[in-house]
Coordinates of N, CA and C in Angstrom, one line a residue:
X1 N 132.4 102.0 104.0 CA 131.0 102.3 104.2 C 130.2 101.1 103.8
X2 N 129.3 100.7 104.7 CA 128.5 99.5 104.3 C 127.5 99.9 103.2
X3 N 127.2 98.9 102.4 CA 126.3 99.1 101.3 C 124.9 99.4 101.8
X4 N 124.2 100.4 101.2 CA 122.9 100.7 101.6 C 121.9 99.8 100.9
X5 N 120.8 99.4 101.6 CA 119.7 98.7 100.9 C 118.8 99.6 100.2
X6 N 118.5 99.4 99.0 CA 117.5 100.2 98.3 C 116.2 99.5 98.3
X7 N 115.2 100.3 98.8 CA 113.8 99.8 98.8 C 113.1 100.1 97.6
X8 N 112.6 99.1 96.9 CA 111.8 99.4 95.7 C 110.3 99.1 96.1
X9 N 109.6 100.1 96.2 CA 108.2 100.1 96.6 C 107.2 100.5 95.5
X10 N 106.0 100.1 95.5 CA 105.1 100.4 94.5 C 103.8 100.8 95.1
X11 N 103.3 102.0 94.7 CA 102.0 102.5 95.2 C 101.1 102.5 93.9
X12 N 99.9 101.9 94.1 CA 99.0 101.9 92.9 C 98.0 103.0 93.0
X13 N 97.7 103.5 91.9 CA 96.6 104.6 91.8 C 95.3 104.0 92.2
X14 N 94.5 104.8 92.9 CA 93.2 104.3 93.4 C 92.1 104.6 92.4
X15 N 92.4 104.6 91.1 CA 91.5 104.8 90.0 C 91.2 103.6 89.2
X16 N 90.0 103.4 88.7 CA 89.6 102.3 87.9 C 89.4 102.7 86.5
X17 N 90.4 102.5 85.6 CA 90.3 103.1 84.3 C 89.5 102.4 83.3
X18 N 89.0 101.2 83.6 CA 88.3 100.4 82.6 C 86.8 100.8 82.4
X19 N 86.4 101.2 81.2 CA 85.1 101.6 81.0 C 84.1 100.4 81.1
X20 N 82.9 100.7 81.5 CA 81.9 99.6 81.6 C 81.6 99.1 80.2
X21 N 81.2 97.8 80.2 CA 80.9 97.1 78.9 C 79.5 97.5 78.5
X22 N 79.3 97.9 77.3 CA 77.9 98.2 76.8 C 77.0 97.0 77.0
X23 N 75.8 97.2 77.5 CA 74.9 96.1 77.6 C 75.1 95.1 78.8
X24 N 76.1 95.5 79.7 CA 76.3 94.5 80.8 C 75.1 94.5 81.7
X25 N 74.9 93.3 82.3 CA 73.7 93.2 83.1 C 73.8 94.0 84.4
X26 N 72.7 94.0 85.2 CA 72.6 94.8 86.4 C 73.6 94.4 87.4
X27 N 73.9 93.1 87.6 CA 74.8 92.6 88.6 C 76.2 93.0 88.3
X28 N 76.6 92.9 87.0 CA 78.0 93.3 86.6 C 78.1 94.8 86.8
X29 N 77.1 95.6 86.4 CA 77.2 97.0 86.5 C 77.3 97.4 88.0
X30 N 76.5 96.8 88.8 CA 76.5 97.1 90.3 C 77.9 96.8 90.9
X31 N 78.5 95.7 90.5 CA 79.8 95.3 91.1 C 80.9 96.2 90.5
X32 N 80.8 96.5 89.2 CA 81.8 97.4 88.6 C 81.8 98.8 89.3
X33 N 80.6 99.3 89.6 CA 80.5 100.6 90.3 C 81.1 100.5 91.7
X34 N 80.8 99.4 92.4 CA 81.3 99.2 93.7 C 82.9 99.1 93.7
X35 N 83.4 98.5 92.7 CA 84.9 98.4 92.6 C 85.5 99.8 92.4
X36 N 84.8 100.6 91.6 CA 85.3 102.0 91.3 C 85.3 102.8 92.6
X37 N 84.2 102.7 93.4 CA 84.1 103.4 94.6 C 85.1 103.0 95.6
X38 N 85.3 101.7 95.8 CA 86.3 101.2 96.7 C 87.7 101.6 96.4
X39 N 88.0 101.5 95.1 CA 89.4 101.9 94.7 C 89.6 103.4 94.9
X40 N 88.6 104.2 94.5 CA 88.7 105.7 94.7 C 88.9 106.0 96.2
X41 N 88.3 105.2 97.1 CA 88.4 105.5 98.5 C 89.7 104.8 99.1
X42 N 90.4 104.1 98.3 CA 91.6 103.4 98.8 C 91.2 102.2 99.7
X43 N 90.0 101.7 99.6 CA 89.5 100.5 100.4 C 89.9 99.3 99.6
X44 N 91.1 98.8 99.8 CA 91.6 97.6 99.0 C 90.8 96.4 99.3
X45 N 90.4 96.1 100.5 CA 89.7 94.9 100.9 C 88.3 94.9 100.2
X46 N 87.7 96.1 100.3 CA 86.4 96.2 99.7 C 86.5 96.0 98.2
X47 N 87.5 96.5 97.6 CA 87.7 96.4 96.1 C 88.0 94.9 95.8
X48 N 88.8 94.3 96.6 CA 89.1 92.9 96.3 C 87.9 92.0 96.4
X49 N 87.1 92.2 97.5 CA 85.9 91.4 97.7 C 84.9 91.6 96.5
X50 N 84.8 92.8 96.0 CA 83.9 93.0 94.9 C 84.4 92.4 93.6
X51 N 85.7 92.5 93.4 CA 86.4 92.0 92.2 C 86.3 90.5 92.1
X52 N 86.3 89.8 93.3 CA 86.2 88.4 93.3 C 84.8 87.9 93.0
X53 N 83.8 88.8 93.2 CA 82.5 88.5 92.8 C 82.3 88.9 91.3
X54 N 83.0 89.9 90.9 CA 82.8 90.4 89.5 C 83.5 89.5 88.5
X55 N 84.7 88.9 88.8 CA 85.5 88.2 87.8 C 84.7 87.0 87.2
X56 N 84.0 86.2 88.0 CA 83.3 85.1 87.4 C 82.2 85.5 86.4
X57 N 81.8 86.7 86.6 CA 80.8 87.3 85.6 C 81.4 88.1 84.5
X58 N 82.5 88.6 84.7 CA 83.2 89.5 83.8 C 84.7 89.2 83.9
X59 N 85.2 88.3 83.1 CA 86.6 87.8 83.3 C 87.6 88.6 82.5
X60 N 87.4 89.9 82.2 CA 88.4 90.7 81.5 C 89.7 90.7 82.3
X61 N 90.8 90.7 81.6 CA 92.1 90.7 82.2 C 92.3 91.9 83.1
X62 N 91.7 93.0 82.7 CA 91.8 94.3 83.5 C 91.2 94.1 84.9
X63 N 90.3 93.2 85.1 CA 89.7 93.0 86.4 C 90.7 92.2 87.2
X64 N 91.4 91.2 86.6 CA 92.5 90.5 87.3 C 93.6 91.5 87.7
X65 N 93.9 92.4 86.8 CA 95.0 93.4 87.1 C 94.6 94.2 88.3
X66 N 93.3 94.7 88.4 CA 92.8 95.5 89.5 C 92.9 94.7 90.8
X67 N 92.5 93.4 90.7 CA 92.6 92.5 91.9 C 94.0 92.4 92.4
X68 N 95.0 92.2 91.5 CA 96.4 92.1 91.9 C 96.8 93.4 92.5
X69 N 96.4 94.5 92.0 CA 96.8 95.8 92.6 C 96.2 95.9 94.1
X70 N 95.0 95.5 94.2 CA 94.3 95.6 95.6 C 95.1 94.6 96.5
X71 N 95.3 93.4 96.1 CA 96.0 92.4 97.0 C 97.4 92.9 97.3
X72 N 98.1 93.5 96.3 CA 99.4 94.0 96.6 C 99.4 95.0 97.7
X73 N 98.4 95.9 97.6 CA 98.3 97.0 98.6 C 98.0 96.5 100.0
X74 N 97.4 95.3 100.1 CA 97.1 94.7 101.4 C 98.2 93.8 101.9
X75 N 99.3 93.7 101.1 CA 100.4 92.8 101.5 C 100.2 91.4 101.2
X76 N 99.2 91.1 100.4 CA 98.9 89.7 100.0 C 99.6 89.4 98.7
X77 N 101.0 89.2 98.8 CA 101.8 89.2 97.6 C 101.7 87.9 96.8
X78 N 101.5 86.8 97.5 CA 101.3 85.5 96.7 C 100.1 85.6 95.8
X79 N 99.0 86.1 96.5 CA 97.7 86.2 95.7 C 97.9 87.2 94.6
X80 N 98.6 88.3 94.9 CA 98.8 89.4 93.9 C 99.5 88.8 92.7
X81 N 100.6 88.0 92.9 CA 101.3 87.4 91.8 C 100.4 86.5 90.9
X82 N 99.5 85.7 91.6 CA 98.6 84.9 90.8 C 97.6 85.7 90.0
X83 N 97.1 86.8 90.6 CA 96.2 87.7 89.9 C 96.9 88.3 88.7
X84 N 98.1 88.8 88.9 CA 98.9 89.4 87.8 C 99.2 88.4 86.7
X85 N 99.5 87.1 87.1 CA 99.7 86.1 86.0 C 98.4 85.9 85.2
X86 N 97.3 85.9 85.8 CA 96.0 85.7 85.1 C 95.8 86.9 84.2
X87 N 96.1 88.1 84.7 CA 95.9 89.3 83.9 C 96.9 89.4 82.7
X88 N 98.1 89.0 82.9 CA 99.1 89.0 81.8 C 98.7 88.0 80.8
X89 N 98.3 86.8 81.2 CA 97.9 85.8 80.2 C 96.7 86.3 79.4
X90 N 95.7 86.9 80.0 CA 94.6 87.4 79.3 C 94.9 88.5 78.4
X91 N 95.9 89.4 78.8 CA 96.3 90.5 77.9 C 97.0 90.0 76.7
X92 N 97.8 89.0 76.9 CA 98.6 88.4 75.7 C 97.7 87.7 74.7
X93 N 96.5 87.2 75.2 CA 95.5 86.6 74.3 C 94.5 87.6 73.7
X94 N 94.6 88.8 74.2 CA 93.6 89.8 73.7 C 94.0 90.3 72.3
X95 N 93.1 90.0 71.4 CA 93.3 90.4 70.0 C 92.5 91.6 69.6
X96 N 91.7 92.1 70.5 CA 90.8 93.2 70.2 C 91.3 94.6 70.6
X97 N 92.0 94.6 71.8 CA 92.5 95.9 72.3 C 93.8 96.3 71.5
X98 N 94.0 97.6 71.4 CA 95.1 98.1 70.5 C 96.5 97.6 71.1
X99 N 97.4 97.5 70.2 CA 98.8 97.0 70.6 C 99.4 97.9 71.6
X100 N 99.2 99.3 71.4 CA 99.8 100.2 72.4 C 99.2 100.1 73.8
X101 N 97.9 99.9 73.8 CA 97.3 99.7 75.1 C 97.7 98.5 75.8
X102 N 97.8 97.4 75.0 CA 98.3 96.1 75.6 C 99.7 96.2 76.1
X103 N 100.6 96.8 75.3 CA 102.0 97.0 75.7 C 102.1 97.8 77.0
X104 N 101.4 98.9 77.1 CA 101.4 99.7 78.3 C 101.0 98.9 79.5
X105 N 99.9 98.2 79.3 CA 99.3 97.4 80.4 C 100.3 96.3 80.8
X106 N 100.9 95.6 79.8 CA 101.8 94.5 80.1 C 103.0 95.1 80.9
X107 N 103.5 96.2 80.5 CA 104.6 96.8 81.2 C 104.3 97.1 82.7
X108 N 103.1 97.6 82.9 CA 102.6 97.9 84.3 C 102.5 96.6 85.1
X109 N 101.9 95.6 84.4 CA 101.6 94.3 85.2 C 102.9 93.6 85.5
X110 N 103.8 93.5 84.5 CA 105.1 92.9 84.8 C 105.9 93.6 85.9
X111 N 105.8 94.9 85.9 CA 106.4 95.7 87.0 C 105.8 95.4 88.3
X112 N 104.4 95.4 88.4 CA 103.7 95.1 89.6 C 104.0 93.7 90.1
X113 N 104.0 92.7 89.2 CA 104.4 91.4 89.6 C 105.8 91.3 90.1
X114 N 106.7 92.0 89.5 CA 108.1 92.1 90.0 C 108.2 92.6 91.4
X115 N 107.4 93.7 91.7 CA 107.4 94.2 93.0 C 106.9 93.2 94.0
X116 N 105.8 92.5 93.7 CA 105.3 91.5 94.6 C 106.3 90.4 94.8
X117 N 106.9 89.9 93.8 CA 107.9 88.9 93.9 C 109.1 89.3 94.8
X118 N 109.5 90.6 94.6 CA 110.6 91.1 95.5 C 110.2 91.2 96.9
X119 N 108.9 91.5 97.2 CA 108.4 91.5 98.6 C 108.5 90.1 99.2
X120 N 108.3 89.1 98.3 CA 108.4 87.7 98.8 C 109.8 87.2 98.9
X121 N 110.8 88.0 98.5 CA 112.2 87.6 98.6 C 112.6 86.7 97.4
X122 N 111.8 86.7 96.4 CA 112.1 85.9 95.2 C 112.8 86.8 94.1
X123 N 114.0 87.2 94.5 CA 114.7 88.2 93.7 C 114.9 87.8 92.2
X124 N 115.3 86.5 92.0 CA 115.6 86.1 90.6 C 114.3 86.2 89.8
X125 N 113.2 85.7 90.4 CA 111.9 85.8 89.6 C 111.5 87.3 89.4
X126 N 111.8 88.1 90.4 CA 111.4 89.5 90.3 C 112.3 90.2 89.2
X127 N 113.5 89.8 89.1 CA 114.4 90.3 88.0 C 113.9 89.9 86.6
X128 N 113.4 88.7 86.5 CA 112.8 88.2 85.3 C 111.6 89.0 84.9
X129 N 110.8 89.3 85.9 CA 109.5 90.1 85.6 C 109.9 91.5 85.3
X130 N 110.8 92.1 86.0 CA 111.2 93.5 85.6 C 111.9 93.5 84.2
X131 N 112.6 92.5 83.8 CA 113.1 92.4 82.5 C 112.0 92.4 81.4
X132 N 111.0 91.6 81.7 CA 109.9 91.5 80.8 C 109.1 92.9 80.8
X133 N 109.1 93.6 81.9 CA 108.5 94.9 81.9 C 109.3 95.8 81.0
X134 N 110.6 95.8 81.1 CA 111.4 96.7 80.4 C 111.2 96.5 78.9
X135 N 111.0 95.2 78.5 CA 110.8 94.9 77.1 C 109.5 95.4 76.5
X136 N 108.5 95.6 77.4 CA 107.2 96.1 77.0 C 107.0 97.6 77.1
X137 N 107.8 98.2 78.0 CA 107.6 99.6 78.3 C 108.3 100.5 77.3
X138 N 107.6 101.7 76.9 CA 108.3 102.6 76.1 C 109.5 103.3 76.7
X139 N 109.4 103.5 78.0 CA 110.5 104.0 78.8 C 110.9 103.0 79.9
X140 N 111.9 102.2 79.7 CA 112.2 101.1 80.6 C 113.1 101.5 81.8
X141 N 113.3 102.8 81.9 CA 114.3 103.2 83.0 C 114.0 102.7 84.3
X142 N 112.7 102.8 84.8 CA 112.4 102.3 86.1 C 112.5 100.8 86.3
X143 N 112.2 100.1 85.2 CA 112.3 98.6 85.3 C 113.8 98.2 85.4
X144 N 114.6 98.9 84.6 CA 116.1 98.5 84.7 C 116.6 99.0 86.1
X145 N 116.1 100.1 86.6 CA 116.6 100.5 87.9 C 116.2 99.5 89.0
X146 N 115.0 99.0 88.9 CA 114.6 98.0 89.9 C 115.5 96.7 89.8
X147 N 115.9 96.3 88.6 CA 116.9 95.2 88.5 C 118.2 95.6 89.1
X148 N 118.7 96.8 88.8 CA 119.9 97.3 89.4 C 119.9 97.3 90.9
X149 N 118.8 97.8 91.5 CA 118.6 97.8 93.0 C 118.6 96.5 93.6
X150 N 117.9 95.5 93.0 CA 117.8 94.2 93.5 C 119.2 93.5 93.5
X151 N 119.9 93.6 92.4 CA 121.2 93.0 92.3 C 122.2 93.6 93.3
X152 N 122.0 94.9 93.5 CA 122.9 95.6 94.4 C 122.6 95.2 95.8
X153 N 121.3 95.0 96.2 CA 121.0 94.6 97.5 C 121.4 93.1 97.8
X154 N 121.4 92.3 96.8 CA 121.7 90.9 97.0 C 123.2 90.6 97.1
X155 N 123.7 90.4 98.3 CA 125.1 90.2 98.5 C 125.6 88.9 98.0
X156 N 124.7 88.0 97.7 CA 125.1 86.7 97.1 C 125.1 86.6 95.6
X157 N 124.6 87.6 95.0 CA 124.5 87.6 93.5 C 125.8 87.6 92.8
X158 N 125.9 86.9 91.7 CA 127.1 86.9 90.9 C 126.9 87.9 89.7
X159 N 125.8 88.5 89.7 CA 125.5 89.5 88.6 C 126.1 90.8 88.9
X160 N 126.4 91.6 87.9 CA 127.0 92.9 88.1 C 125.9 94.0 87.9
X161 N 125.5 94.6 89.0 CA 124.4 95.6 88.9 C 124.7 96.8 87.9
X162 N 126.0 97.0 87.7 CA 126.3 98.2 86.8 C 125.7 98.1 85.5
X163 N 125.6 96.9 84.9 CA 125.0 96.7 83.6 C 123.6 97.3 83.6
X164 N 122.8 96.9 84.6 CA 121.4 97.3 84.7 C 121.4 98.8 85.0
X165 N 122.3 99.3 85.9 CA 122.3 100.7 86.2 C 122.5 101.5 84.9
X166 N 123.5 101.1 84.1 CA 123.8 101.8 82.8 C 122.5 101.8 81.9
X167 N 121.8 100.7 81.8 CA 120.6 100.6 81.0 C 119.5 101.6 81.6
X168 N 119.4 101.7 82.9 CA 118.5 102.6 83.5 C 118.8 104.0 83.2
X169 N 120.1 104.3 83.3 CA 120.6 105.7 83.0 C 120.4 106.1 81.5
X170 N 120.6 105.1 80.7 CA 120.5 105.4 79.2 C 119.0 105.6 78.9
X171 N 118.1 104.9 79.6 CA 116.7 105.1 79.3 C 116.1 106.4 80.0
X172 N 116.7 106.7 81.1 CA 116.2 107.9 81.9 C 117.4 108.5 82.6
X173 N 118.0 109.5 82.0 CA 119.3 110.1 82.6 C 119.0 110.8 83.9
X174 N 117.8 111.0 84.3 CA 117.5 111.7 85.5 C 117.2 110.8 86.7
X175 N 117.5 109.5 86.5 CA 117.3 108.6 87.7 C 118.5 108.7 88.6
X176 N 118.3 109.5 89.6 CA 119.5 109.9 90.5 C 120.0 108.6 91.2
X177 N 119.1 107.8 91.7 CA 119.6 106.7 92.5 C 120.4 105.7 91.7
X178 N 120.2 105.6 90.4 CA 121.0 104.7 89.6 C 122.4 105.2 89.5
X179 N 122.6 106.5 89.6 CA 124.0 107.0 89.6 C 124.7 106.7 91.0
X180 N 123.9 106.8 92.0 CA 124.4 106.5 93.3 C 124.9 105.1 93.5
X181 N 124.0 104.2 93.0 CA 124.4 102.8 93.1 C 125.6 102.5 92.2
X182 N 125.6 103.1 91.0 CA 126.8 102.9 90.2 C 128.0 103.4 90.8
X183 N 128.0 104.6 91.4 CA 129.2 105.1 92.0 C 129.6 104.3 93.2
X184 N 128.6 103.8 94.0 CA 128.9 103.0 95.2 C 129.6 101.7 94.8
X185 N 129.1 101.1 93.7 CA 129.7 99.8 93.2 C 131.2 100.1 92.7
X186 N 131.3 101.1 91.9 CA 132.6 101.4 91.3 C 133.6 101.7 92.4
X187 N 133.2 102.4 93.5 CA 134.2 102.7 94.5 C 134.6 101.5 95.3
X188 N 133.7 100.5 95.3 CA 134.1 99.2 95.9 C 135.1 98.4 95.1
X189 N 135.3 98.8 93.9 CA 136.3 98.1 93.0 C 137.6 98.8 93.0
X190 N 137.9 99.7 93.9 CA 139.1 100.4 94.0 C 140.3 99.4 94.2
X191 N 141.4 99.8 93.6 CA 142.6 99.0 93.8 C 143.7 99.8 94.5
X192 N 144.7 99.1 95.1 CA 145.8 99.7 95.7 C 147.1 99.2 95.2
X193 N 148.0 100.0 94.7 CA 149.2 99.6 94.1 C 150.3 99.3 95.1
X194 N 151.5 98.9 94.7 CA 152.5 98.5 95.6 C 153.0 99.7 96.5
X195 N 152.7 100.9 96.1 CA 153.1 102.0 96.9 C 152.0 102.5 97.8
X196 N 150.9 101.8 97.8 CA 149.8 102.1 98.6 C 148.8 103.2 98.1
X197 N 149.0 103.5 96.8 CA 148.1 104.5 96.1 C 146.8 103.8 95.7
X198 N 145.7 104.4 96.1 CA 144.4 103.9 95.7 C 143.9 104.5 94.4
X199 N 143.4 103.6 93.5 CA 142.9 104.0 92.2 C 141.5 103.5 92.1
X200 N 140.6 104.4 91.5 CA 139.2 104.1 91.3 C 138.9 103.9 89.8
X201 N 138.0 103.0 89.5 CA 137.6 102.8 88.1 C 137.1 104.1 87.4
X202 N 137.3 104.2 86.2 CA 136.7 105.3 85.4 C 135.2 105.4 85.6
X203 N 134.8 106.6 85.8 CA 133.4 106.9 85.9 C 132.9 107.0 87.4
X204 N 133.8 106.7 88.3 CA 133.3 106.7 89.7 C 132.9 108.1 90.2
X205 N 133.8 109.0 90.0 CA 133.6 110.4 90.5 C 132.4 111.0 89.7
X206 N 132.3 110.7 88.4 CA 131.3 111.3 87.6 C 129.9 110.8 88.0
X207 N 129.8 109.5 88.4 CA 128.5 108.9 88.8 C 128.1 109.6 90.1
X208 N 129.0 109.7 91.1 CA 128.6 110.3 92.4 C 128.3 111.8 92.2
X209 N 129.1 112.5 91.4 CA 128.8 113.9 91.1 C 127.4 114.1 90.5
X210 N 127.0 113.2 89.6 CA 125.7 113.3 88.9 C 124.6 113.1 89.9
X211 N 124.8 112.2 90.9 CA 123.7 112.0 91.9 C 123.6 113.3 92.7
X212 N 124.7 113.9 93.1 CA 124.6 115.1 93.9 C 123.9 116.2 93.1
X213 N 124.2 116.3 91.8 CA 123.6 117.3 90.9 C 122.1 117.1 90.8
X214 N 121.7 115.8 90.6 CA 120.3 115.5 90.4 C 119.5 115.6 91.7
X215 N 120.1 115.2 92.8 CA 119.4 115.1 94.1 C 120.3 115.7 95.2
X216 N 120.5 117.0 95.2 CA 121.3 117.7 96.2 C 120.8 117.5 97.6
X217 N 119.5 117.3 97.8 CA 118.9 117.1 99.1 C 118.4 115.7 99.2
X218 N 118.8 114.8 98.4 CA 118.3 113.4 98.4 C 118.8 112.6 99.6
X219 N 118.2 111.5 99.8 CA 118.5 110.7 101.0 C 120.0 110.2 101.0
X220 N 120.6 110.1 99.8 CA 122.0 109.6 99.8 C 123.0 110.8 99.5
X221 N 122.6 112.0 99.6 CA 123.4 113.1 99.2 C 124.7 113.2 100.1
X222 N 124.5 113.1 101.4 CA 125.7 113.1 102.2 C 126.6 111.9 102.0
X223 N 126.1 110.8 101.8 CA 126.9 109.6 101.5 C 127.7 109.8 100.2
X224 N 127.0 110.3 99.2 CA 127.6 110.6 97.9 C 128.8 111.6 98.1
X225 N 128.6 112.6 98.9 CA 129.6 113.6 99.1 C 130.8 113.0 99.8
X226 N 130.5 112.1 100.8 CA 131.6 111.5 101.5 C 132.4 110.5 100.6
X227 N 131.7 109.8 99.8 CA 132.4 108.9 98.9 C 133.2 109.6 97.8
X228 N 132.6 110.7 97.4 CA 133.3 111.5 96.4 C 134.6 112.1 96.9
X229 N 134.5 112.5 98.2 CA 135.7 113.1 98.8 C 136.8 112.1 98.9
X230 N 136.5 110.8 98.9 CA 137.5 109.8 99.0 C 138.1 109.6 97.6
X231 N 137.3 109.9 96.6 CA 137.8 109.7 95.2 C 138.6 110.9 94.7
X232 N 138.1 112.1 95.0 CA 138.7 113.3 94.5 C 139.4 113.9 95.6
X233 N 140.7 113.8 95.7 CA 141.5 114.3 96.8 C 142.5 115.4 96.2

C-alpha cells in the first residue's frame, strides 16, 4: 500500500484577543476596532490592510501575530512567515507580559510559522519551527505530530518519524493519526525469513488497533483495518 500524505492545515480563529491600550489616540483606536470587525467577519484582506496601518502607530508583537494570521489565511505564506518572525522577536523581548502568556503565544506563533513554512515546501525549516513550538507549549502533542507527519510525507528524509510520533503520543495519547502513521511505518519495516515467513516489528498491531479504537470512522479506518489484517493472521 502506498504511503498516504498527511495534510497539516491550520485555521485561525477570527477573534482579536488583545485589549485596547489605555489612552491610545483616536487613530489607533479606530484602526484597532476595524481590525476586530474584519477578523470577526473573516475578512482577512480587510484585517491585513488595517493592521498594516496600525503597526506603525502601535508596534505591539500581537499586532504582527494577527497580521501573520491574516496573511496565512490568504495564502500569503512568505509574508506570514515574516510577520510571525517579527511577532516572535517582539514577544521574546517583552519583559512586561506574564511568562505564561508569552509562552502560550510563542507556542502558537511557532506553530503558525511552521504551517506557513510547510505550505512553502520548506519542510526542514517547518520542523525546526514545530520543535520550537513544542518547547514552548504546555501540551506539545500537536507540534510533535506535525513533525511526525512532515517526516512521514518526505520520501527523501533520513529522519525516522517514529521518534516524533512517540513524542506526540506521549504528550497526547488520543492523537489517532499519530498511531496510524506509526503503524504504517512499522509495517513497512517487516522482514521475511528464509522460509518466507513475514515478521513485523513490535508495536505494529498495537498502533493500528489503537487508531481504529480512537477513530473507528476516521479517514484511515479502512486502511488501518487492511494493514492490521496483514499483521494479525
